[in-house]
Coordinates of C-alpha atoms and ligand atoms in Angstrom, one line a residue:
M1 CA 40.3 -9.3 1.1
L2 CA 38.7 -9.0 4.5
A3 CA 40.5 -9.4 7.8
A4 CA 39.4 -9.3 11.5
V5 CA 41.8 -6.7 13.0
L6 CA 42.1 -6.0 16.7
K7 CA 42.8 -2.2 16.9
A8 CA 42.5 -1.8 20.7
P9 CA 40.8 -3.7 23.5
H10 CA 37.1 -4.0 22.7
C11 CA 37.7 -2.6 19.2
L12 CA 37.7 -5.3 16.4
E13 CA 37.2 -4.1 12.8
I14 CA 36.7 -6.0 9.6
E15 CA 39.2 -4.4 7.4
D16 CA 39.9 -4.5 3.7
R17 CA 43.5 -5.5 3.0
D18 CA 45.6 -6.3 -0.1
E19 CA 45.6 -10.0 -1.0
P20 CA 49.0 -11.7 -1.0
E21 CA 50.1 -12.1 -4.6
D22 CA 53.8 -13.3 -4.8
I23 CA 54.2 -16.7 -3.2
P24 CA 57.7 -17.4 -2.0
A25 CA 59.5 -20.7 -2.5
G26 CA 58.3 -23.3 0.0
F27 CA 55.0 -21.4 0.7
V28 CA 51.4 -21.9 -0.2
R29 CA 48.6 -19.3 -0.5
V30 CA 45.5 -20.5 1.3
A31 CA 41.9 -19.3 0.9
M32 CA 40.9 -19.5 4.5
K33 CA 37.6 -21.3 5.3
S34 CA 37.3 -22.0 9.0
V35 CA 38.9 -20.4 12.0
G36 CA 37.9 -21.5 15.6
I37 CA 37.7 -18.8 18.2
C38 CA 39.9 -19.6 21.2
G39 CA 40.0 -18.2 24.8
S40 CA 43.2 -16.4 23.9
D41 CA 41.5 -14.5 21.1
V42 CA 38.8 -13.4 23.5
H43 CA 41.5 -12.4 26.1
Y44 CA 43.4 -10.2 23.6
Y45 CA 40.1 -8.7 22.6
Q46 CA 39.1 -7.9 26.2
E47 CA 42.4 -7.0 27.8
G48 CA 44.8 -6.3 24.9
R49 CA 47.3 -8.6 26.4
I50 CA 48.1 -12.0 27.8
A51 CA 50.9 -11.9 30.4
D52 CA 53.9 -10.3 28.7
F53 CA 52.3 -10.4 25.2
V54 CA 50.9 -7.0 24.6
V55 CA 49.0 -5.9 21.5
R56 CA 50.8 -2.6 20.6
Q57 CA 49.8 -2.4 16.9
P58 CA 46.7 -3.6 15.0
M59 CA 46.7 -7.4 14.9
V60 CA 44.6 -10.0 13.0
L61 CA 43.1 -12.6 15.5
G62 CA 42.7 -16.3 15.1
H63 CA 45.0 -19.4 15.2
E64 CA 42.8 -22.5 14.9
S65 CA 42.5 -22.5 11.1
A66 CA 42.0 -24.5 7.9
G67 CA 41.4 -23.5 4.3
I68 CA 41.9 -24.6 0.7
I69 CA 45.2 -24.0 -1.2
N70 CA 44.7 -21.6 -4.0
G71 CA 48.3 -21.0 -5.1
V72 CA 51.7 -22.7 -4.5
G73 CA 55.2 -21.3 -4.6
P74 CA 58.3 -23.1 -6.1
D75 CA 59.5 -26.3 -4.4
V76 CA 56.1 -27.2 -3.0
S77 CA 54.5 -30.7 -3.4
L78 CA 51.0 -29.7 -2.1
K79 CA 48.4 -29.0 -4.8
V80 CA 45.9 -26.2 -5.5
G81 CA 42.5 -27.3 -4.2
Q82 CA 43.7 -29.3 -1.3
V83 CA 42.2 -28.8 2.2
V84 CA 44.9 -28.0 4.7
A85 CA 45.0 -27.5 8.4
L86 CA 47.5 -24.8 9.3
E87 CA 49.9 -25.2 12.2
P88 CA 50.0 -21.6 13.6
G89 CA 53.5 -21.5 15.1
I90 CA 56.5 -21.2 12.8
P91 CA 59.6 -21.8 14.8
C92 CA 63.1 -20.5 13.8
G93 CA 64.4 -24.0 12.9
H94 CA 67.9 -23.3 14.2
C95 CA 67.9 -22.8 18.0
Q96 CA 68.7 -25.7 20.4
Y97 CA 64.9 -26.3 21.0
C98 CA 64.2 -26.5 17.3
R99 CA 67.2 -28.8 16.8
T100 CA 66.1 -31.1 19.6
G101 CA 62.5 -31.4 18.4
V102 CA 60.8 -29.3 21.1
Y103 CA 60.1 -26.4 18.8
N104 CA 57.1 -25.3 20.9
L105 CA 59.8 -23.8 23.2
C106 CA 61.6 -21.9 20.4
P107 CA 62.0 -18.3 21.7
Y108 CA 61.9 -17.0 18.1
V109 CA 58.6 -18.7 17.1
R110 CA 56.2 -16.6 15.1
F111 CA 52.7 -17.8 16.3
F112 CA 49.4 -16.6 14.7
A113 CA 47.6 -13.9 16.7
T114 CA 50.4 -13.6 19.3
P115 CA 51.7 -10.0 19.2
P116 CA 53.0 -8.7 16.8
V117 CA 52.2 -11.6 14.5
D118 CA 48.9 -11.5 12.5
G119 CA 46.6 -14.4 12.9
A120 CA 44.4 -16.5 10.5
L121 CA 41.1 -14.5 10.5
Q122 CA 41.8 -13.2 7.0
Q123 CA 40.5 -14.4 3.7
F124 CA 43.9 -15.3 2.2
L125 CA 47.3 -15.9 3.7
L126 CA 50.8 -17.2 2.8
H127 CA 52.0 -20.1 5.0
P128 CA 55.1 -22.4 4.8
A129 CA 54.0 -25.6 3.1
A130 CA 55.8 -27.6 5.8
F131 CA 53.3 -26.3 8.4
A132 CA 50.2 -26.9 6.1
F133 CA 48.8 -30.4 6.7
P134 CA 46.7 -32.0 3.9
A135 CA 43.2 -33.1 5.1
D136 CA 41.4 -33.8 1.9
D137 CA 39.0 -36.2 3.5
L138 CA 37.9 -33.6 6.1
S139 CA 35.9 -30.4 5.8
P140 CA 37.7 -27.2 6.8
D141 CA 35.3 -27.0 9.9
E142 CA 36.7 -30.3 11.0
A143 CA 40.3 -29.7 9.9
C144 CA 40.6 -26.5 12.0
L145 CA 40.1 -28.6 15.1
A146 CA 43.6 -30.0 14.6
E147 CA 44.8 -27.0 16.6
P148 CA 42.9 -27.4 19.8
L149 CA 43.3 -31.2 19.6
S150 CA 47.1 -30.8 19.2
V151 CA 47.2 -29.4 22.7
G152 CA 45.6 -32.6 23.9
V153 CA 47.8 -34.9 21.8
Y154 CA 50.9 -33.2 23.2
A155 CA 49.7 -33.3 26.8
V156 CA 49.0 -37.0 26.5
R157 CA 52.5 -37.6 25.0
Q158 CA 54.2 -35.5 27.7
A159 CA 52.3 -37.5 30.4
A160 CA 53.2 -40.8 28.8
I161 CA 49.6 -42.1 28.8
G162 CA 49.1 -45.8 28.2
L163 CA 46.6 -48.6 27.9
G164 CA 44.4 -48.9 31.0
H165 CA 45.7 -45.8 32.8
E166 CA 43.1 -44.1 34.9
V167 CA 43.0 -40.4 34.0
L168 CA 41.2 -37.4 35.4
V169 CA 40.8 -34.2 33.5
I170 CA 40.1 -31.1 35.6
G171 CA 38.2 -28.6 33.5
A172 CA 35.8 -29.6 30.7
G173 CA 36.4 -26.7 28.4
P174 CA 37.8 -27.1 24.8
V175 CA 41.3 -28.0 26.1
G176 CA 40.0 -30.5 28.7
L177 CA 37.8 -32.2 26.1
A178 CA 40.7 -32.3 23.5
T179 CA 42.9 -33.9 26.2
A180 CA 40.1 -36.4 27.1
F181 CA 39.8 -37.5 23.4
A182 CA 43.6 -37.8 23.1
A183 CA 43.9 -39.8 26.3
E184 CA 41.0 -42.1 25.4
S185 CA 42.6 -42.8 22.0
Q186 CA 45.7 -44.2 23.8
G187 CA 43.5 -46.6 25.8
A188 CA 43.1 -44.7 29.0
L189 CA 40.0 -44.7 31.1
V190 CA 39.0 -41.0 31.2
G191 CA 36.8 -38.9 33.5
L192 CA 36.3 -35.1 33.6
I193 CA 35.3 -32.8 36.4
D194 CA 34.1 -29.2 36.2
I195 CA 32.0 -26.8 38.2
N196 CA 30.0 -25.5 35.1
P197 CA 26.9 -27.6 34.5
E198 CA 26.8 -26.6 30.8
R199 CA 30.3 -27.9 30.3
L200 CA 29.4 -31.1 32.0
R201 CA 26.4 -31.5 29.7
V202 CA 28.6 -31.0 26.6
A203 CA 31.2 -33.5 28.0
H204 CA 28.4 -36.1 28.4
Q205 CA 27.1 -35.3 24.9
A206 CA 30.7 -36.0 23.6
G207 CA 30.5 -39.4 25.3
F208 CA 32.6 -38.9 28.4
E209 CA 32.0 -39.5 32.0
A210 CA 31.9 -36.1 33.6
A211 CA 31.0 -35.0 37.1
F212 CA 30.7 -32.0 39.3
S213 CA 34.0 -31.3 41.1
S214 CA 34.0 -33.0 44.4
H215 CA 36.3 -34.1 47.2
E216 CA 36.0 -37.7 46.3
A217 CA 38.8 -39.9 47.5
K218 CA 39.4 -41.8 44.2
Q219 CA 42.9 -41.2 42.8
F220 CA 44.2 -41.4 39.3
D221 CA 47.4 -42.4 37.5
V222 CA 47.5 -39.1 35.6
V223 CA 45.7 -35.8 36.3
F224 CA 45.5 -33.2 33.6
E225 CA 44.9 -29.7 35.1
C226 CA 43.2 -27.6 32.4
T227 CA 41.7 -24.7 34.5
G228 CA 44.8 -22.8 35.6
T229 CA 43.1 -22.1 38.9
Q230 CA 44.5 -22.5 42.4
A231 CA 41.6 -24.9 43.2
G232 CA 42.3 -26.9 40.1
I233 CA 46.0 -27.2 40.8
R234 CA 45.4 -28.2 44.4
G235 CA 42.7 -30.7 43.2
A236 CA 45.2 -32.2 40.8
Q237 CA 47.7 -32.9 43.6
S238 CA 45.0 -34.4 45.9
R239 CA 43.6 -36.6 43.1
V240 CA 46.9 -38.0 41.8
R241 CA 48.0 -41.4 42.9
T242 CA 51.4 -42.0 44.6
G243 CA 53.9 -42.4 41.8
G244 CA 51.5 -40.7 39.3
T245 CA 51.8 -37.7 37.0
I246 CA 50.3 -34.2 37.1
A247 CA 50.3 -32.4 33.8
L248 CA 49.7 -28.7 34.0
I249 CA 48.1 -27.3 30.9
G250 CA 45.7 -24.5 32.0
M251 CA 47.2 -21.1 32.1
G252 CA 45.5 -19.0 34.7
Q253 CA 46.8 -16.5 37.2
S254 CA 50.0 -18.3 37.9
A255 CA 53.1 -17.0 39.7
T256 CA 52.8 -19.0 42.9
M257 CA 51.5 -22.5 42.4
P258 CA 49.8 -24.1 45.3
L259 CA 51.7 -27.3 44.9
D260 CA 53.0 -29.1 48.1
S261 CA 56.6 -29.8 47.3
L262 CA 57.1 -32.2 50.2
D263 CA 54.1 -34.3 49.1
I264 CA 55.5 -34.3 45.5
I265 CA 58.8 -35.7 46.8
V266 CA 57.6 -38.3 49.3
R267 CA 54.9 -39.6 46.9
G268 CA 57.2 -39.6 43.9
I269 CA 54.9 -37.5 41.8
R270 CA 56.0 -36.3 38.4
V271 CA 54.9 -32.8 37.4
V272 CA 55.1 -31.8 33.7
G273 CA 54.3 -28.4 32.1
V274 CA 52.6 -28.5 28.7
F275 CA 53.1 -25.5 26.5
R276 CA 51.5 -25.6 23.0
Y277 CA 52.7 -28.6 21.1
A278 CA 55.3 -29.9 18.6
N279 CA 54.9 -32.5 15.8
T280 CA 51.3 -33.2 16.6
Y281 CA 49.3 -32.3 13.5
P282 CA 49.2 -35.7 11.8
S283 CA 48.1 -37.3 15.1
A284 CA 45.5 -34.5 15.7
L285 CA 44.1 -35.1 12.2
A286 CA 43.9 -38.8 12.9
L287 CA 41.9 -38.1 16.1
I288 CA 39.5 -36.0 14.0
R289 CA 38.9 -39.0 11.7
R290 CA 38.5 -41.4 14.6
Y291 CA 36.2 -39.3 16.6
H292 CA 34.4 -37.7 13.7
E293 CA 30.9 -38.0 15.2
R294 CA 31.7 -37.1 18.8
L295 CA 33.7 -34.0 17.7
K296 CA 30.5 -32.5 16.3
I297 CA 30.1 -30.7 19.7
F298 CA 32.9 -28.4 18.5
Q299 CA 31.1 -27.5 15.3
A300 CA 27.7 -26.6 16.6
N301 CA 28.1 -22.8 16.5
R302 CA 29.2 -21.1 13.2
I303 CA 29.2 -17.4 12.5
S304 CA 30.4 -15.3 9.5
L305 CA 33.4 -13.0 9.6
G306 CA 31.0 -10.1 9.6
E307 CA 29.3 -11.3 12.7
L308 CA 32.5 -11.6 14.7
P309 CA 32.7 -8.0 16.1
H310 CA 29.1 -8.3 17.5
F311 CA 29.8 -11.8 18.8
L312 CA 32.8 -10.6 20.8
A313 CA 31.2 -7.4 21.9
T314 CA 28.2 -9.2 23.4
E315 CA 30.3 -11.8 25.1
Q316 CA 28.6 -14.7 23.4
Y317 CA 31.9 -16.7 23.5
G318 CA 31.2 -18.2 26.9
H319 CA 27.9 -19.7 25.7
H320 CA 29.4 -22.2 23.3
I321 CA 32.1 -24.8 23.8
K322 CA 33.6 -23.7 20.4
T323 CA 32.6 -21.2 17.8
I324 CA 33.9 -21.4 14.2
V325 CA 34.1 -18.4 11.9
S326 CA 33.4 -19.1 8.2
L327 CA 35.5 -17.1 5.7
N328 CA 35.4 -17.0 1.9
Ligands
LIG401 ZN1 43.4 -22.1 20.7
LIG402 ZN1 64.0 -22.1 17.3

């Protein structure tokens, strides 16, 4: 079987590997069909690292994935032939975070395409059935969107979005759009801002109000910061209403955040950090069903596994809101 293996920065090879044969109890074998390319894959490709996560040995990329079950181990109720979306992070199940339901914070999590764990850009893989979510009514291209949408679902939960809340999303990339869909599904009134006209165009195409970043005075109940930039974080604080919530999602050059702590105190602002997600896949799949048409913006660019090295080498990533690699 073929796999997209990152050997070193700027060196991605399509490699022939052995297919997994023995399926352990509780596992399924999945013929992978669709894997979305994420900013983190591109980052590992270009830099060989993200913060303290360093690629030290060859690693398969990809974590936004869906496929079709083609084998099941003992004690599995899923069936051969089912479309499944794969949740990419397998937590330990025993630590205090796992036991209290915030398994996204598990220090022992094994997450696709986070060194040294191989990712989903391979034609077959074994996965715990408990982290494979059936989506028989969706195509694999749709089902793989459950990963980026999960980030939005979790962010909206952490920010306690409700009916009629006025929400601003800073940054109209894939994470910002996922957050906008999730917030709208909860009854919020959502607007996005960005400085990239192409992203604004796509946000409009997806049916959202989107505008060029500005120093407008309007304030919002909740502001989602999806850029990770200093300007974005400062903007989040100036655009949040007194008593409102800032949710920080975008991971940029962090270290010192330009938040004004006195302003946070006297205006009673709640600041929440959102890292990955937990228990979101059923909700993310429901979002895909609900916003079926509008989510087509994420499926406009498809490439084959063989085209991936050229795609990354020529930096075509930035030209599309999302690119989906077809396997098998
Ligand atoms: Zn991703
Ligand atoms: Zn754990």
